Amino acid sequence: MEAIDTGNLRDLATDARLPGAVSARLQPVTQKGWMQASMFPEKCFREQTTADLPRPIGKAMSFRLSGLVAPRVTRFVSEQEFEGVVTAVDEQSKSFFARLTDFSGGQPEEEAEIAFDEVSPDDWSLIVPGAIFSWNIGRATESAGQVRRVSELRFRRFFRFSPSDIDSATKEAARMLSLLTDGNDEPASTAAVRK
């Protein structure tokens, strides 16, 4: 099999000599260098690229992410921790009002207006009256030693029952109890349960 000599992965991805499954998985990559490849992984090599190119691992090709990684937080020191309950939402000003209980200092409950921007956009749909959240404020120290001030709000994700759901569940429980006890505190016969 002859080697494919190309300076761009886009050319490699559209090369007719590659099987469809391989060419469909190749994505364009910006590169400063060049690559020579063939259908045999052991003949691939890379040189001066901004992203890692395919490399052989046994009979398969491996695509690795570049060496850029997010800094790891090695330590977090909490300075203030609250549990909050949303009391009102103001859609026009994109903020909500909450009653906050301080877990770190024993202070009395406080009222606060908090902007939606303080909350992850994925959680905006959870901002409704009665929603419970935790608010943690502190310092995060990264592995390189840089210290950042962190304020994080996290909404609890749990199912909320409506009053009608609770009423129907209560009625069903009472019906089942009456079937099991024949309306009194004594167990029912098995014939009544089968009905």
PDB file of C-alpha atoms in Angstrom:
ATOM      1  CA  MET A   1       0.000   0.000   0.000  1.00  0.00           C
ATOM      2  CA  GLU A   2       1.461   3.362  -0.916  1.00  0.00           C
ATOM      3  CA  ALA A   3       1.796   6.134   1.649  1.00  0.00           C
ATOM      4  CA  ILE A   4      -0.467   9.183   1.522  1.00  0.00           C
ATOM      5  CA  ASP A   5       1.631  12.337   1.655  1.00  0.00           C
ATOM      6  CA  THR A   6      -0.428  15.350   2.677  1.00  0.00           C
ATOM      7  CA  GLY A   7       0.006  18.659   4.414  1.00  0.00           C
ATOM      8  CA  ASN A   8      -3.558  18.883   5.653  1.00  0.00           C
ATOM      9  CA  LEU A   9      -5.879  16.431   7.396  1.00  0.00           C
ATOM     10  CA  ARG A  10      -8.808  17.684   5.301  1.00  0.00           C
ATOM     11  CA  ASP A  11      -7.094  16.203   2.245  1.00  0.00           C
ATOM     12  CA  LEU A  12      -6.557  12.979   4.174  1.00  0.00           C
ATOM     13  CA  ALA A  13     -10.218  12.858   5.255  1.00  0.00           C
ATOM     14  CA  THR A  14     -11.461  13.122   1.673  1.00  0.00           C
ATOM     15  CA  ASP A  15      -8.890  10.751   0.182  1.00  0.00           C
ATOM     16  CA  ALA A  16     -10.698   7.998  -1.745  1.00  0.00           C
ATOM     17  CA  ARG A  17      -8.106   5.393  -0.731  1.00  0.00           C
ATOM     18  CA  LEU A  18      -9.278   5.457   2.904  1.00  0.00           C
ATOM     19  CA  PRO A  19     -12.196   3.281   3.993  1.00  0.00           C
ATOM     20  CA  GLY A  20     -15.420   5.259   4.550  1.00  0.00           C
ATOM     21  CA  ALA A  21     -15.448   4.606   8.303  1.00  0.00           C
ATOM     22  CA  VAL A  22     -11.956   6.061   8.719  1.00  0.00           C
ATOM     23  CA  SER A  23     -12.472   9.114   6.527  1.00  0.00           C
ATOM     24  CA  ALA A  24     -15.810   9.925   8.185  1.00  0.00           C
ATOM     25  CA  ARG A  25     -14.166  10.123  11.615  1.00  0.00           C
ATOM     26  CA  LEU A  26     -11.307  12.444  10.658  1.00  0.00           C
ATOM     27  CA  GLN A  27     -11.885  16.073  11.591  1.00  0.00           C
ATOM     28  CA  PRO A  28      -9.964  19.076  10.236  1.00  0.00           C
ATOM     29  CA  VAL A  29      -7.049  20.012  12.498  1.00  0.00           C
ATOM     30  CA  THR A  30      -4.979  23.182  12.296  1.00  0.00           C
ATOM     31  CA  GLN A  31      -1.359  22.214  12.073  1.00  0.00           C
ATOM     32  CA  LYS A  32       1.968  23.943  11.631  1.00  0.00           C
ATOM     33  CA  GLY A  33       3.850  20.902  10.397  1.00  0.00           C
ATOM     34  CA  TRP A  34       2.987  18.025   8.096  1.00  0.00           C
ATOM     35  CA  MET A  35       2.089  14.353   8.305  1.00  0.00           C
ATOM     36  CA  GLN A  36       2.676  11.306   6.188  1.00  0.00           C
ATOM     37  CA  ALA A  37       0.272   8.414   6.698  1.00  0.00           C
ATOM     38  CA  SER A  38      -0.694   5.116   5.197  1.00  0.00           C
ATOM     39  CA  MET A  39      -3.302   2.467   5.816  1.00  0.00           C
ATOM     40  CA  PHE A  40      -0.852   0.766   8.179  1.00  0.00           C
ATOM     41  CA  PRO A  41      -0.723   2.499  11.601  1.00  0.00           C
ATOM     42  CA  GLU A  42       2.896   1.534  12.231  1.00  0.00           C
ATOM     43  CA  LYS A  43       3.967   3.832   9.360  1.00  0.00           C
ATOM     44  CA  CYS A  44       2.331   6.981  10.827  1.00  0.00           C
ATOM     45  CA  PHE A  45       4.385   9.703  12.433  1.00  0.00           C
ATOM     46  CA  ARG A  46       3.851  13.310  13.359  1.00  0.00           C
ATOM     47  CA  GLU A  47       5.921  16.438  13.386  1.00  0.00           C
ATOM     48  CA  GLN A  48       5.492  19.990  14.799  1.00  0.00           C
ATOM     49  CA  THR A  49       1.726  20.058  15.101  1.00  0.00           C
ATOM     50  CA  THR A  50      -0.556  22.186  17.260  1.00  0.00           C
ATOM     51  CA  ALA A  51      -2.814  19.190  17.942  1.00  0.00           C
ATOM     52  CA  ASP A  52      -1.819  15.579  18.434  1.00  0.00           C
ATOM     53  CA  LEU A  53      -2.275  13.592  15.235  1.00  0.00           C
ATOM     54  CA  PRO A  54      -3.089   9.894  14.925  1.00  0.00           C
ATOM     55  CA  ARG A  55      -0.542   7.554  16.395  1.00  0.00           C
ATOM     56  CA  PRO A  56      -0.387   3.773  16.368  1.00  0.00           C
ATOM     57  CA  ILE A  57      -1.610   1.720  19.307  1.00  0.00           C
ATOM     58  CA  GLY A  58      -1.491  -1.898  18.192  1.00  0.00           C
ATOM     59  CA  LYS A  59      -3.649  -2.186  15.084  1.00  0.00           C
ATOM     60  CA  ALA A  60      -5.733   0.917  15.911  1.00  0.00           C
ATOM     61  CA  MET A  61      -5.172   4.630  15.421  1.00  0.00           C
ATOM     62  CA  SER A  62      -5.383   6.864  18.469  1.00  0.00           C
ATOM     63  CA  PHE A  63      -6.398  10.538  18.406  1.00  0.00           C
ATOM     64  CA  ARG A  64      -5.300  12.405  21.531  1.00  0.00           C
ATOM     65  CA  LEU A  65      -6.258  15.859  22.693  1.00  0.00           C
ATOM     66  CA  SER A  66      -3.544  18.479  22.756  1.00  0.00           C
ATOM     67  CA  GLY A  67      -1.471  18.995  25.865  1.00  0.00           C
ATOM     68  CA  LEU A  68      -3.662  21.851  27.094  1.00  0.00           C
ATOM     69  CA  VAL A  69      -5.519  20.924  30.262  1.00  0.00           C
ATOM     70  CA  ALA A  70      -7.579  22.937  32.720  1.00  0.00           C
ATOM     71  CA  PRO A  71      -5.794  23.840  35.936  1.00  0.00           C
ATOM     72  CA  ARG A  72      -6.654  21.519  38.803  1.00  0.00           C
ATOM     73  CA  VAL A  73      -7.936  22.986  42.033  1.00  0.00           C
ATOM     74  CA  THR A  74      -5.814  21.494  44.748  1.00  0.00           C
ATOM     75  CA  ARG A  75      -7.546  23.156  47.684  1.00  0.00           C
ATOM     76  CA  PHE A  76     -10.776  25.012  48.415  1.00  0.00           C
ATOM     77  CA  VAL A  77     -11.265  27.004  51.613  1.00  0.00           C
ATOM     78  CA  SER A  78     -14.879  27.916  52.319  1.00  0.00           C
ATOM     79  CA  GLU A  79     -15.298  31.304  53.975  1.00  0.00           C
ATOM     80  CA  GLN A  80     -19.091  31.553  53.898  1.00  0.00           C
ATOM     81  CA  GLU A  81     -21.761  28.927  53.261  1.00  0.00           C
ATOM     82  CA  PHE A  82     -25.478  29.562  52.893  1.00  0.00           C
ATOM     83  CA  GLU A  83     -28.564  27.513  52.187  1.00  0.00           C
ATOM     84  CA  GLY A  84     -31.182  29.542  50.372  1.00  0.00           C
ATOM     85  CA  VAL A  85     -34.829  29.327  49.397  1.00  0.00           C
ATOM     86  CA  VAL A  86     -36.077  31.324  46.414  1.00  0.00           C
ATOM     87  CA  THR A  87     -38.922  33.607  47.548  1.00  0.00           C
ATOM     88  CA  ALA A  88     -39.593  35.576  44.337  1.00  0.00           C
ATOM     89  CA  VAL A  89     -38.314  35.831  40.766  1.00  0.00           C
ATOM     90  CA  ASP A  90     -38.029  39.084  38.777  1.00  0.00           C
ATOM     91  CA  GLU A  91     -37.860  38.117  35.086  1.00  0.00           C
ATOM     92  CA  GLN A  92     -37.402  41.712  33.884  1.00  0.00           C
ATOM     93  CA  SER A  93     -34.265  42.435  35.903  1.00  0.00           C
ATOM     94  CA  LYS A  94     -33.068  38.807  35.589  1.00  0.00           C
ATOM     95  CA  SER A  95     -32.733  38.389  39.344  1.00  0.00           C
ATOM     96  CA  PHE A  96     -34.386  36.492  42.169  1.00  0.00           C
ATOM     97  CA  PHE A  97     -34.963  37.089  45.860  1.00  0.00           C
ATOM     98  CA  ALA A  98     -33.976  34.487  48.415  1.00  0.00           C
ATOM     99  CA  ARG A  99     -34.038  33.844  52.144  1.00  0.00           C
ATOM    100  CA  LEU A 100     -30.532  32.778  53.224  1.00  0.00           C
ATOM    101  CA  THR A 101     -29.498  30.750  56.271  1.00  0.00           C
ATOM    102  CA  ASP A 102     -25.822  31.129  57.212  1.00  0.00           C
ATOM    103  CA  PHE A 103     -24.210  27.753  57.974  1.00  0.00           C
ATOM    104  CA  SER A 104     -20.741  29.102  58.687  1.00  0.00           C
ATOM    105  CA  GLY A 105     -21.240  31.815  61.281  1.00  0.00           C
ATOM    106  CA  GLY A 106     -24.577  31.319  62.989  1.00  0.00           C
ATOM    107  CA  GLN A 107     -25.906  34.681  61.784  1.00  0.00           C
ATOM    108  CA  PRO A 108     -29.681  35.292  61.580  1.00  0.00           C
ATOM    109  CA  GLU A 109     -31.534  34.663  58.314  1.00  0.00           C
ATOM    110  CA  GLU A 110     -30.939  37.247  55.608  1.00  0.00           C
ATOM    111  CA  GLU A 111     -32.809  38.331  52.487  1.00  0.00           C
ATOM    112  CA  ALA A 112     -30.841  38.829  49.271  1.00  0.00           C
ATOM    113  CA  GLU A 113     -31.401  39.734  45.638  1.00  0.00           C
ATOM    114  CA  ILE A 114     -29.208  37.575  43.395  1.00  0.00           C
ATOM    115  CA  ALA A 115     -28.637  38.090  39.667  1.00  0.00           C
ATOM    116  CA  PHE A 116     -29.210  35.196  37.264  1.00  0.00           C
ATOM    117  CA  ASP A 117     -25.599  35.742  36.103  1.00  0.00           C
ATOM    118  CA  GLU A 118     -24.415  34.236  39.421  1.00  0.00           C
ATOM    119  CA  VAL A 119     -26.074  30.941  38.440  1.00  0.00           C
ATOM    120  CA  SER A 120     -25.054  28.536  35.687  1.00  0.00           C
ATOM    121  CA  PRO A 121     -27.353  29.000  32.634  1.00  0.00           C
ATOM    122  CA  ASP A 122     -28.178  25.274  32.832  1.00  0.00           C
ATOM    123  CA  ASP A 123     -29.812  25.920  36.225  1.00  0.00           C
ATOM    124  CA  TRP A 124     -31.912  28.951  35.236  1.00  0.00           C
ATOM    125  CA  SER A 125     -34.995  26.781  34.733  1.00  0.00           C
ATOM    126  CA  LEU A 126     -34.685  25.693  38.387  1.00  0.00           C
ATOM    127  CA  ILE A 127     -35.040  29.270  39.682  1.00  0.00           C
ATOM    128  CA  VAL A 128     -38.655  29.184  40.855  1.00  0.00           C
ATOM    129  CA  PRO A 129     -40.250  30.180  44.170  1.00  0.00           C
ATOM    130  CA  GLY A 130     -39.579  27.450  46.738  1.00  0.00           C
ATOM    131  CA  ALA A 131     -36.415  26.158  45.041  1.00  0.00           C
ATOM    132  CA  ILE A 132     -33.596  25.285  47.447  1.00  0.00           C
ATOM    133  CA  PHE A 133     -29.951  26.041  46.695  1.00  0.00           C
ATOM    134  CA  SER A 134     -26.572  26.168  48.394  1.00  0.00           C
ATOM    135  CA  TRP A 135     -24.217  29.115  48.042  1.00  0.00           C
ATOM    136  CA  ASN A 136     -20.555  28.595  48.829  1.00  0.00           C
ATOM    137  CA  ILE A 137     -18.081  31.489  48.880  1.00  0.00           C
ATOM    138  CA  GLY A 138     -14.374  30.901  49.351  1.00  0.00           C
ATOM    139  CA  ARG A 139     -10.874  30.706  47.886  1.00  0.00           C
ATOM    140  CA  ALA A 140      -9.634  28.066  45.447  1.00  0.00           C
ATOM    141  CA  THR A 141      -5.893  27.470  45.192  1.00  0.00           C
ATOM    142  CA  GLU A 142      -4.732  25.911  41.926  1.00  0.00           C
ATOM    143  CA  SER A 143      -1.789  23.537  41.612  1.00  0.00           C
ATOM    144  CA  ALA A 144       0.383  26.366  40.232  1.00  0.00           C
ATOM    145  CA  GLY A 145      -0.311  28.401  43.388  1.00  0.00           C
ATOM    146  CA  GLN A 146      -2.741  30.939  41.935  1.00  0.00           C
ATOM    147  CA  VAL A 147      -5.551  31.869  44.325  1.00  0.00           C
ATOM    148  CA  ARG A 148      -9.024  32.695  42.995  1.00  0.00           C
ATOM    149  CA  ARG A 149     -12.120  34.007  44.778  1.00  0.00           C
ATOM    150  CA  VAL A 150     -14.995  31.595  44.066  1.00  0.00           C
ATOM    151  CA  SER A 151     -18.738  32.104  44.510  1.00  0.00           C
ATOM    152  CA  GLU A 152     -20.810  29.085  43.510  1.00  0.00           C
ATOM    153  CA  LEU A 153     -24.570  28.598  43.628  1.00  0.00           C
ATOM    154  CA  ARG A 154     -25.956  25.083  43.167  1.00  0.00           C
ATOM    155  CA  PHE A 155     -29.636  24.331  42.962  1.00  0.00           C
ATOM    156  CA  ARG A 156     -30.952  21.050  44.267  1.00  0.00           C
ATOM    157  CA  ARG A 157     -32.358  18.856  41.537  1.00  0.00           C
ATOM    158  CA  PHE A 158     -35.201  16.818  42.937  1.00  0.00           C
ATOM    159  CA  PHE A 159     -38.716  16.033  41.895  1.00  0.00           C
ATOM    160  CA  ARG A 160     -41.414  18.252  43.408  1.00  0.00           C
ATOM    161  CA  PHE A 161     -44.925  16.901  43.935  1.00  0.00           C
ATOM    162  CA  SER A 162     -47.911  19.155  43.260  1.00  0.00           C
ATOM    163  CA  PRO A 163     -50.731  19.355  45.855  1.00  0.00           C
ATOM    164  CA  SER A 164     -53.007  17.332  43.543  1.00  0.00           C
ATOM    165  CA  ASP A 165     -50.326  14.594  43.285  1.00  0.00           C
ATOM    166  CA  ILE A 166     -50.121  14.450  47.084  1.00  0.00           C
ATOM    167  CA  ASP A 167     -53.941  14.294  47.423  1.00  0.00           C
ATOM    168  CA  SER A 168     -54.278  11.468  44.901  1.00  0.00           C
ATOM    169  CA  ALA A 169     -51.440   9.501  46.566  1.00  0.00           C
ATOM    170  CA  THR A 170     -53.090   9.960  49.990  1.00  0.00           C
ATOM    171  CA  LYS A 171     -56.459   8.706  48.651  1.00  0.00           C
ATOM    172  CA  GLU A 172     -54.800   5.693  46.991  1.00  0.00           C
ATOM    173  CA  ALA A 173     -52.961   4.851  50.221  1.00  0.00           C
ATOM    174  CA  ALA A 174     -56.228   5.072  52.205  1.00  0.00           C
ATOM    175  CA  ARG A 175     -57.980   2.803  49.663  1.00  0.00           C
ATOM    176  CA  MET A 176     -55.195   0.237  49.858  1.00  0.00           C
ATOM    177  CA  LEU A 177     -55.205   0.376  53.670  1.00  0.00           C
ATOM    178  CA  SER A 178     -58.968  -0.250  53.756  1.00  0.00           C
ATOM    179  CA  LEU A 179     -58.525  -3.272  51.445  1.00  0.00           C
ATOM    180  CA  LEU A 180     -55.875  -4.706  53.726  1.00  0.00           C
ATOM    181  CA  THR A 181     -57.708  -4.049  57.012  1.00  0.00           C
ATOM    182  CA  ASP A 182     -61.430  -4.343  56.024  1.00  0.00           C
ATOM    183  CA  GLY A 183     -61.967  -0.801  57.326  1.00  0.00           C
ATOM    184  CA  ASN A 184     -60.741  -1.602  60.826  1.00  0.00           C
ATOM    185  CA  ASP A 185     -57.389  -2.363  62.371  1.00  0.00           C
ATOM    186  CA  GLU A 186     -57.671  -6.112  61.729  1.00  0.00           C
ATOM    187  CA  PRO A 187     -56.052  -7.690  58.624  1.00  0.00           C
ATOM    188  CA  ALA A 188     -58.457  -8.414  55.761  1.00  0.00           C
ATOM    189  CA  SER A 189     -59.104 -11.819  54.295  1.00  0.00           C
ATOM    190  CA  THR A 190     -57.176 -12.724  51.146  1.00  0.00           C
ATOM    191  CA  ALA A 191     -60.441 -12.710  49.144  1.00  0.00           C
ATOM    192  CA  ALA A 192     -60.904  -8.961  49.787  1.00  0.00           C
ATOM    193  CA  VAL A 193     -57.357  -8.205  48.697  1.00  0.00           C
ATOM    194  CA  ARG A 194     -57.805 -10.077  45.387  1.00  0.00           C
ATOM    195  CA  LYS A 195     -60.787  -7.912  44.333  1.00  0.00           C
TER     196      LYS A 195
END
